[in-house]
Coordinates of N, CA and C in Angstrom, one line a residue:
M1 N 11.5 -10.1 10.8 CA 10.2 -10.4 10.2 C 9.9 -9.4 9.2
G2 N 9.2 -9.7 8.1 CA 8.9 -8.7 7.1 C 9.8 -9.0 5.9
C3 N 9.6 -8.1 4.9 CA 10.3 -8.3 3.6 C 11.6 -7.4 3.7
A4 N 12.7 -8.1 3.6 CA 14.0 -7.3 3.6 C 14.1 -6.5 2.4
S5 N 13.4 -6.9 1.3 CA 13.5 -6.1 0.0 C 12.9 -4.7 0.2
Q6 N 12.0 -4.5 1.2 CA 11.4 -3.2 1.4 C 12.2 -2.3 2.3
A7 N 13.3 -2.8 2.8 CA 14.0 -2.1 3.8 C 14.7 -0.8 3.2
A8 N 14.9 -0.9 1.9 CA 15.6 0.3 1.3 C 14.6 1.3 0.8
E9 N 13.3 1.0 0.9 CA 12.3 2.0 0.5 C 12.3 3.2 1.4
P10 N 12.1 4.4 0.9 CA 12.1 5.6 1.7 C 10.9 5.6 2.7
N11 N 9.8 4.9 2.4 CA 8.6 4.9 3.3 C 8.6 3.7 4.2
Y12 N 9.7 3.0 4.3 CA 9.8 1.8 5.1 C 9.8 2.1 6.6
H13 N 9.0 1.4 7.4 CA 9.0 1.5 8.8 C 9.3 0.2 9.4
P14 N 10.0 0.1 10.5 CA 10.3 -1.2 11.1 C 9.0 -1.9 11.6
V15 N 8.9 -3.2 11.6 CA 7.8 -3.9 12.0 C 7.6 -3.8 13.5
A16 N 6.4 -3.6 14.0 CA 6.1 -3.5 15.4 C 5.4 -4.8 15.8
A17 N 5.8 -5.4 16.9 CA 5.1 -6.6 17.5 C 4.5 -6.3 18.8
L18 N 3.2 -6.4 19.0 CA 2.5 -6.0 20.2 C 1.6 -7.1 20.7
E19 N 1.4 -7.1 22.0 CA 0.5 -8.1 22.5 C -0.6 -7.4 23.3
L20 N -1.8 -7.9 23.1 CA -3.0 -7.2 23.7 C -3.9 -8.3 24.4
H21 N -4.3 -8.0 25.6 CA -5.2 -8.9 26.3 C -6.6 -8.8 25.7
Q22 N -7.3 -10.0 25.6 CA -8.6 -10.0 24.9 C -9.7 -9.2 25.7
T23 N -9.4 -8.9 26.9 CA -10.4 -8.2 27.7 C -10.6 -6.8 27.1
H24 N -9.6 -6.3 26.4 CA -9.7 -5.0 25.8 C -10.5 -5.0 24.5
L25 N -10.6 -6.2 23.8 CA -11.4 -6.4 22.6 C -12.1 -7.7 22.7
P26 N -13.1 -7.8 23.6 CA -13.8 -9.0 23.9 C -14.5 -9.7 22.7
K27 N -14.8 -8.9 21.6 CA -15.4 -9.4 20.4 C -14.5 -10.0 19.4
F28 N -13.2 -9.9 19.7 CA -12.1 -10.4 18.8 C -11.7 -11.8 19.3
Q29 N -11.4 -12.7 18.4 CA -10.8 -14.0 18.8 C -9.4 -13.9 19.1
R30 N -8.9 -14.8 20.0 CA -7.5 -14.9 20.3 C -6.7 -15.3 19.1
G31 N -5.5 -14.8 19.0 CA -4.6 -15.2 17.9 C -3.8 -14.0 17.4
A32 N -3.0 -14.3 16.4 CA -2.1 -13.2 15.9 C -2.6 -12.7 14.6
E33 N -2.5 -11.3 14.5 CA -2.9 -10.6 13.3 C -1.8 -9.8 12.7
V34 N -1.6 -9.8 11.5 CA -0.6 -8.9 10.8 C -1.5 -7.7 10.3
Y35 N -0.9 -6.5 10.4 CA -1.6 -5.4 9.9 C -0.7 -4.4 9.1
V36 N -1.4 -3.6 8.3 CA -0.7 -2.6 7.6 C -1.6 -1.3 7.7
V37 N -1.0 -0.2 8.0 CA -1.7 1.1 8.1 C -1.0 2.0 7.1
M38 N -1.8 2.5 6.2 CA -1.3 3.4 5.1 C -1.9 4.8 5.3
R39 N -1.1 5.8 5.3 CA -1.5 7.2 5.3 C -1.6 7.7 3.9
W40 N -2.8 8.0 3.5 CA -3.1 8.5 2.2 C -3.1 10.0 2.2
S41 N -2.2 10.7 1.4 CA -2.1 12.1 1.4 C -2.0 12.6 0.0
V42 N -2.8 13.5 -0.4 CA -2.7 14.1 -1.8 C -2.8 15.6 -1.6
S43 N -2.0 16.3 -2.5 CA -1.9 17.7 -2.5 C -2.4 18.2 -3.9
G44 N -3.4 19.1 -3.9 CA -4.0 19.6 -5.1 C -4.6 21.0 -4.7
S45 N -5.8 21.2 -5.1 CA -6.4 22.5 -4.7 C -6.7 22.5 -3.2
R46 N -6.6 21.4 -2.6 CA -6.7 21.3 -1.1 C -5.9 20.1 -0.7
E47 N -5.5 20.1 0.5 CA -4.8 19.0 1.1 C -5.7 17.9 1.7
I48 N -5.5 16.7 1.4 CA -6.4 15.6 1.9 C -5.5 14.5 2.5
E49 N -5.9 14.1 3.7 CA -5.1 13.1 4.4 C -6.2 12.1 5.1
R50 N -5.9 10.8 5.0 CA -6.7 9.8 5.7 C -5.9 8.6 6.0
L51 N -6.3 7.8 6.9 CA -5.6 6.6 7.3 C -6.5 5.4 6.9
E52 N -5.8 4.4 6.3 CA -6.5 3.2 5.9 C -5.9 2.0 6.6
Y53 N -6.7 1.1 7.1 CA -6.2 0.0 7.9 C -6.6 -1.3 7.2
M54 N -5.7 -2.3 7.4 CA -6.0 -3.7 6.9 C -5.3 -4.7 7.8
A55 N -6.0 -5.7 8.2 CA -5.3 -6.8 9.0 C -5.7 -8.1 8.5
R56 N -4.8 -9.1 8.6 CA -5.1 -10.5 8.2 C -4.6 -11.4 9.4
S57 N -5.4 -12.5 9.6 CA -5.0 -13.4 10.6 C -3.9 -14.3 10.2
L58 N -3.0 -14.5 11.1 CA -1.9 -15.5 10.9 C -2.3 -16.9 11.2
D59 N -3.4 -17.1 12.0 CA -3.8 -18.4 12.5 C -4.9 -19.0 11.7
R60 N -5.7 -18.2 11.0 CA -6.8 -18.7 10.2 C -7.0 -17.7 9.0
D61 N -7.8 -18.2 8.0 CA -8.0 -17.4 6.8 C -9.1 -16.4 7.1
R62 N -8.7 -15.2 7.6 CA -9.6 -14.2 8.0 C -9.0 -12.8 7.7
L63 N -9.9 -12.0 7.1 CA -9.5 -10.6 6.8 C -10.4 -9.7 7.6
L64 N -9.8 -8.8 8.4 CA -10.6 -7.9 9.2 C -10.9 -6.7 8.3
D65 N -12.2 -6.2 8.4 CA -12.5 -5.0 7.6 C -11.8 -3.8 8.2
G66 N -12.0 -2.7 7.5 CA -11.2 -1.5 7.9 C -11.5 -1.0 9.3
D67 N -12.8 -1.0 9.7 CA -13.1 -0.6 11.0 C -12.6 -1.5 12.1
Q68 N -12.6 -2.8 11.9 CA -12.1 -3.8 12.8 C -10.6 -3.6 12.9
A69 N -9.9 -3.5 11.8 CA -8.5 -3.4 11.8 C -8.1 -2.1 12.5
E70 N -8.8 -1.0 12.3 CA -8.5 0.3 12.9 C -8.6 0.1 14.4
Q71 N -9.7 -0.5 14.9 CA -10.0 -0.7 16.3 C -8.8 -1.6 16.9
L72 N -8.4 -2.6 16.2 CA -7.4 -3.5 16.7 C -6.0 -2.7 16.9
V73 N -5.6 -2.0 15.8 CA -4.4 -1.3 15.9 C -4.4 -0.2 16.9
N74 N -5.4 0.6 16.9 CA -5.5 1.7 17.9 C -5.5 1.2 19.4
M75 N -6.3 0.1 19.6 CA -6.3 -0.4 20.9 C -5.0 -1.0 21.4
A76 N -4.3 -1.7 20.4 CA -3.0 -2.2 20.7 C -2.0 -1.1 21.0
A77 N -2.1 0.0 20.3 CA -1.2 1.1 20.6 C -1.5 1.7 21.9
L78 N -2.7 1.7 22.4 CA -3.1 2.3 23.7 C -2.9 1.4 24.8
K79 N -3.2 0.1 24.7 CA -3.3 -0.8 25.8 C -2.3 -2.0 25.7
G80 N -1.7 -2.1 24.5 CA -0.8 -3.3 24.3 C 0.6 -3.1 24.9
S81 N 1.3 -4.2 24.9 CA 2.7 -4.2 25.3 C 3.5 -4.9 24.3
D82 N 4.8 -4.8 24.4 CA 5.7 -5.4 23.4 C 5.6 -6.9 23.5
W83 N 5.5 -7.5 22.3 CA 5.4 -9.0 22.2 C 6.8 -9.5 22.1
L84 N 7.5 -9.7 23.2 CA 8.9 -10.0 23.1 C 9.2 -11.4 22.5
G85 N 8.3 -12.3 22.5 CA 8.6 -13.6 21.9 C 8.2 -13.7 20.4
A86 N 7.8 -12.6 19.8 CA 7.3 -12.7 18.5 C 8.3 -13.3 17.5
A87 N 9.5 -13.0 17.6 CA 10.5 -13.4 16.6 C 10.6 -14.9 16.6
D88 N 10.4 -15.6 17.7 CA 10.4 -17.1 17.8 C 9.1 -17.7 17.6
Q89 N 8.0 -17.0 17.8 CA 6.7 -17.6 17.7 C 5.9 -17.4 16.4
V90 N 6.4 -16.5 15.6 CA 5.7 -16.1 14.4 C 6.5 -16.6 13.2
D91 N 5.7 -17.2 12.2 CA 6.3 -17.6 10.9 C 6.6 -16.3 10.1
S92 N 7.8 -15.9 10.1 CA 8.1 -14.6 9.5 C 7.8 -14.6 8.0
D93 N 8.0 -15.7 7.3 CA 7.7 -15.7 5.9 C 6.3 -15.5 5.6
R94 N 5.4 -16.3 6.4 CA 4.0 -16.1 6.2 C 3.5 -14.7 6.6
A95 N 4.1 -14.2 7.7 CA 3.7 -12.8 8.1 C 4.0 -11.8 7.0
A96 N 5.2 -12.0 6.4 CA 5.7 -11.0 5.4 C 4.8 -11.1 4.2
A97 N 4.4 -12.4 3.8 CA 3.5 -12.6 2.6 C 2.2 -12.0 2.8
L98 N 1.6 -12.1 4.0 CA 0.3 -11.5 4.3 C 0.4 -10.0 4.4
Q99 N 1.4 -9.5 4.9 CA 1.6 -8.0 4.9 C 1.7 -7.5 3.5
D100 N 2.4 -8.2 2.6 CA 2.6 -7.8 1.2 C 1.2 -7.8 0.5
E101 N 0.4 -8.8 0.9 CA -1.0 -8.9 0.3 C -1.8 -7.7 0.7
C102 N -1.7 -7.3 2.0 CA -2.4 -6.1 2.5 C -1.9 -4.9 1.8
R103 N -0.5 -4.8 1.7 CA 0.1 -3.6 1.1 C -0.4 -3.5 -0.3
T104 N -0.4 -4.6 -1.1 CA -0.8 -4.6 -2.5 C -2.2 -4.1 -2.6
E105 N -3.1 -4.6 -1.7 CA -4.5 -4.2 -1.8 C -4.7 -2.8 -1.5
L106 N -4.0 -2.3 -0.5 CA -4.1 -0.9 -0.1 C -3.5 0.0 -1.2
D107 N -2.4 -0.4 -1.8 CA -1.9 0.3 -3.0 C -2.9 0.5 -4.1
E108 N -3.6 -0.6 -4.4 CA -4.7 -0.6 -5.4 C -5.8 0.4 -5.0
R109 N -6.2 0.3 -3.8 CA -7.2 1.2 -3.3 C -6.8 2.6 -3.3
F110 N -5.5 2.9 -3.0 CA -5.0 4.2 -3.1 C -5.0 4.8 -4.5
R111 N -4.7 3.9 -5.5 CA -4.7 4.3 -6.9 C -6.1 4.8 -7.3
H112 N -7.1 4.0 -6.9 CA -8.5 4.4 -7.2 C -8.9 5.7 -6.4
F113 N -8.4 5.8 -5.2 CA -8.7 7.0 -4.4 C -8.1 8.3 -5.1
V114 N -6.8 8.1 -5.6 CA -6.2 9.3 -6.3 C -7.0 9.6 -7.5
E115 N -7.4 8.6 -8.3 CA -8.1 8.9 -9.6 C -9.4 9.6 -9.3
A116 N -10.1 9.2 -8.2 CA -11.4 9.8 -7.9 C -11.1 11.3 -7.4
Q117 N -10.1 11.5 -6.6 CA -9.7 12.8 -6.1 C -9.3 13.7 -7.3
Q118 N -8.6 13.1 -8.3 CA -8.2 13.9 -9.4 C -9.4 14.5 -10.2
R119 N -10.4 13.6 -10.4 CA -11.7 14.0 -11.1 C -12.4 15.1 -10.3
E120 N -12.5 14.9 -9.0 CA -13.2 15.8 -8.1 C -12.4 17.1 -8.1
D121 N -11.1 17.0 -8.0 CA -10.3 18.2 -7.9 C -10.4 19.1 -9.2
A122 N -10.4 18.4 -10.3 CA -10.4 19.1 -11.6 C -11.8 19.8 -11.7
D123 N -12.9 19.2 -11.3 CA -14.2 19.8 -11.3 C -14.2 21.1 -10.4
R124 N -13.6 20.9 -9.2 CA -13.5 22.0 -8.2 C -12.7 23.2 -8.8
V125 N -11.6 22.9 -9.4 CA -10.7 23.9 -10.0 C -11.4 24.6 -11.1
R126 N -12.1 23.9 -12.0 CA -12.8 24.5 -13.1 C -13.9 25.5 -12.6
L127 N -14.6 25.1 -11.6 CA -15.6 25.9 -11.0 C -15.0 27.2 -10.4
M128 N -13.9 27.0 -9.7 CA -13.3 28.2 -9.0 C -12.7 29.1 -10.1
V129 N -12.1 28.6 -11.1 CA -11.6 29.4 -12.2 C -12.7 30.2 -12.9
S130 N -13.8 29.5 -13.2 CA -14.9 30.1 -13.9 C -15.5 31.2 -13.1
L131 N -15.6 31.0 -11.8 CA -16.2 32.1 -10.9 C -15.2 33.3 -10.9
L132 N -13.9 33.0 -10.8 CA -12.9 34.1 -10.8 C -12.9 34.9 -12.1
E133 N -13.0 34.1 -13.2 CA -13.0 34.8 -14.5 C -14.3 35.7 -14.7
Q134 N -15.4 35.2 -14.2 CA -16.7 36.0 -14.3 C -16.5 37.2 -13.4
H135 N -16.0 37.1 -12.2 CA -15.8 38.2 -11.4 C -14.8 39.2 -12.0
L136 N -13.7 38.7 -12.6 CA -12.8 39.6 -13.3 C -13.4 40.3 -14.5
A137 N -14.2 39.6 -15.3 CA -14.8 40.3 -16.4 C -15.8 41.4 -16.0
K138 N -16.5 41.1 -14.9 CA -17.5 42.1 -14.5 C -16.8 43.3 -13.9
K139 N -15.7 43.1 -13.2 CA -14.9 44.3 -12.6 C -14.3 45.1 -13.8
R140 N -13.8 44.4 -14.8 CA -13.2 45.1 -15.9 C -14.2 45.9 -16.6
E141 N -15.4 45.3 -16.8 CA -16.5 46.1 -17.5 C -16.9 47.3 -16.8
Q142 N -17.0 47.2 -15.4 CA -17.4 48.3 -14.6 C -16.4 49.4 -14.6
S143 N -15.1 49.0 -14.6 CA -14.0 50.0 -14.6 C -13.9 50.7 -15.9
Q144 N -14.1 50.0 -17.1 CA -14.1 50.6 -18.4 C -15.2 51.6 -18.5
E145 N -16.4 51.2 -18.1 CA -17.5 52.1 -18.1 C -17.3 53.4 -17.3
L146 N -16.7 53.2 -16.1 CA -16.4 54.3 -15.3 C -15.4 55.3 -15.9
I147 N -14.3 54.7 -16.6 CA -13.3 55.5 -17.2 C -14.0 56.3 -18.4
L148 N -14.9 55.7 -19.1 CA -15.5 56.4 -20.2 C -16.4 57.5 -19.7
R149 N -17.1 57.3 -18.6 CA -17.9 58.4 -18.0 C -17.0 59.5 -17.5
H150 N -15.9 59.2 -16.9 CA -15.0 60.3 -16.4 C -14.4 61.0 -17.6
E151 N -14.0 60.3 -18.7 CA -13.5 61.0 -19.9 C -14.5 61.9 -20.5
A152 N -15.7 61.5 -20.5 CA -16.8 62.3 -21.1 C -17.2 63.5 -20.3
S153 N -16.8 63.6 -19.0 CA -17.2 64.6 -18.1 C -16.4 65.9 -18.4
S154 N -17.0 67.0 -18.2 CA -16.3 68.3 -18.3 C -15.8 68.7 -16.9
N155 N -16.1 67.9 -15.9 CA -15.6 68.2 -14.5 C -14.2 67.7 -14.3
P156 N -13.3 68.7 -14.1 CA -11.8 68.3 -13.9 C -11.6 67.3 -12.8
R157 N -12.4 67.4 -11.8 CA -12.3 66.5 -10.6 C -12.5 65.0 -11.0
R158 N -13.6 64.9 -11.8 CA -13.9 63.5 -12.3 C -12.9 63.0 -13.2
R159 N -12.4 63.8 -14.1 CA -11.3 63.4 -15.0 C -10.0 63.0 -14.3
S160 N -9.8 63.7 -13.1 CA -8.6 63.4 -12.3 C -8.6 62.0 -11.7
L161 N -9.8 61.4 -11.7 CA -10.0 60.1 -11.0 C -9.6 59.0 -12.0
I162 N -9.4 59.3 -13.3 CA -9.2 58.2 -14.3 C -7.9 57.4 -13.9
P163 N -6.8 58.0 -13.6 CA -5.6 57.2 -13.2 C -5.9 56.2 -12.1
A164 N -6.7 56.6 -11.1 CA -7.0 55.7 -10.0 C -7.8 54.5 -10.5
V165 N -8.7 54.7 -11.4 CA -9.5 53.6 -11.9 C -8.6 52.7 -12.7
R166 N -7.8 53.3 -13.5 CA -6.8 52.4 -14.3 C -5.9 51.7 -13.4
G167 N -5.6 52.3 -12.3 CA -4.7 51.6 -11.3 C -5.4 50.3 -10.7
R168 N -6.7 50.5 -10.5 CA -7.5 49.3 -10.0 C -7.5 48.2 -11.1
L169 N -7.5 48.6 -12.3 CA -7.5 47.6 -13.4 C -6.2 46.8 -13.3
Q170 N -5.1 47.5 -13.1 CA -3.8 46.8 -12.9 C -3.8 45.8 -11.8
K171 N -4.4 46.2 -10.7 CA -4.5 45.3 -9.5 C -5.3 44.0 -9.8
E172 N -6.2 44.1 -10.8 CA -6.9 42.9 -11.1 C -6.1 41.8 -11.7
N173 N -4.8 42.2 -12.1 CA -3.9 41.1 -12.5 C -3.7 40.1 -11.5
R174 N -3.8 40.5 -10.2 CA -3.7 39.5 -9.1 C -4.7 38.4 -9.2
V175 N -5.9 38.7 -9.8 CA -6.9 37.6 -10.0 C -6.4 36.7 -11.0
N176 N -5.8 37.2 -12.1 CA -5.2 36.3 -13.1 C -4.1 35.4 -12.5
E177 N -3.3 36.0 -11.6 CA -2.3 35.1 -11.0 C -2.9 34.0 -10.2
K178 N -4.0 34.3 -9.5 CA -4.8 33.3 -8.7 C -5.3 32.2 -9.6
I179 N -5.8 32.6 -10.8 CA -6.4 31.7 -11.7 C -5.2 30.8 -12.2
A180 N -4.1 31.4 -12.5 CA -2.9 30.5 -13.0 C -2.5 29.5 -11.9
E181 N -2.5 30.0 -10.6 CA -2.1 29.1 -9.5 C -3.1 27.9 -9.4
L182 N -4.4 28.2 -9.5 CA -5.4 27.2 -9.4 C -5.2 26.1 -10.6
R183 N -4.9 26.6 -11.8 CA -4.7 25.7 -12.9 C -3.5 24.8 -12.7
L184 N -2.5 25.3 -12.0 CA -1.3 24.5 -11.7 C -1.7 23.4 -10.7
K185 N -2.7 23.6 -9.9 CA -3.0 22.6 -8.8 C -4.0 21.5 -9.3
T186 N -4.2 21.4 -10.6 CA -5.1 20.3 -11.1 C -4.3 19.0 -11.1
D187 N -3.0 19.0 -11.0 CA -2.3 17.7 -10.9 C -2.0 17.4 -9.5
L188 N -2.6 16.3 -9.0 CA -2.4 15.9 -7.6 C -1.0 15.3 -7.4
A189 N -0.5 15.6 -6.2 CA 0.8 15.0 -5.8 C 0.5 14.0 -4.7
P190 N 0.5 12.7 -5.0 CA 0.2 11.7 -4.0 C 1.4 11.4 -3.1
H191 N 1.1 11.2 -1.8 CA 2.2 10.9 -0.9 C 1.8 9.7 0.1
P192 N 1.8 8.5 -0.4 CA 1.4 7.4 0.5 C 2.6 7.0 1.4
R193 N 2.3 6.7 2.6 CA 3.2 6.2 3.6 C 2.6 5.1 4.4
F194 N 3.4 4.2 4.9 CA 2.7 3.0 5.6 C 3.6 2.6 6.8
L195 N 2.9 1.9 7.7 CA 3.6 1.2 8.7 C 2.9 -0.2 8.9
R196 N 3.6 -1.2 9.4 CA 3.1 -2.5 9.5 C 3.6 -3.2 10.8
G197 N 3.0 -4.3 11.1 CA 3.4 -5.0 12.3 C 2.5 -6.2 12.5
V198 N 2.6 -6.8 13.7 CA 1.8 -8.0 14.1 C 1.4 -7.8 15.5
I199 N 0.1 -8.2 15.8 CA -0.5 -8.0 17.1 C -1.0 -9.4 17.5
R200 N -0.7 -9.8 18.7 CA -1.3 -11.0 19.3 C -2.3 -10.7 20.3
I201 N -3.5 -11.2 20.1 CA -4.6 -11.1 21.2 C -4.5 -12.3 22.0
S202 N -4.3 -12.2 23.3 CA -4.1 -13.3 24.2 C -5.1 -13.4 25.3

């Protein structure tokens, strides 16, 4: 069951067929549902992961919303059992088509999710870089003023402190390295993965 063309994809997972008694989900109608679960993961200035669920009925024209689909899949994972007769009782072509529709919809949602995260991430990085640059400029100004005061002093002890202050200026290069690292993180690396299957509520 499922699309053989997807078997070669690196994110492919075998289809799971589970059976769940309605007593575990009394508000759900009996029948078979195909589902797709996608793990959305993006890497940028911070790591973000979330799971998105979608399920479609094999028996009637019905789409479960995300919360219902999540409840169905999680309950089947906890309380369900293998649906051993699924191969003979399910129209595999229809199941594959519905799963593809779910996958296409989730892919589109993921694209919008990544675009929104890119905008948010870019704003966050700009703010962080701006704060670091302000901090760095203030520290440099303070260090330069301190060096000038030590150089103008006739006290040998104060003049001997000049190398130490200049050494602190060198250490501030680490802030520049941090700024460079943040700027590199403005490009998100998306990592979507998915699993799919069919669940019968009996």
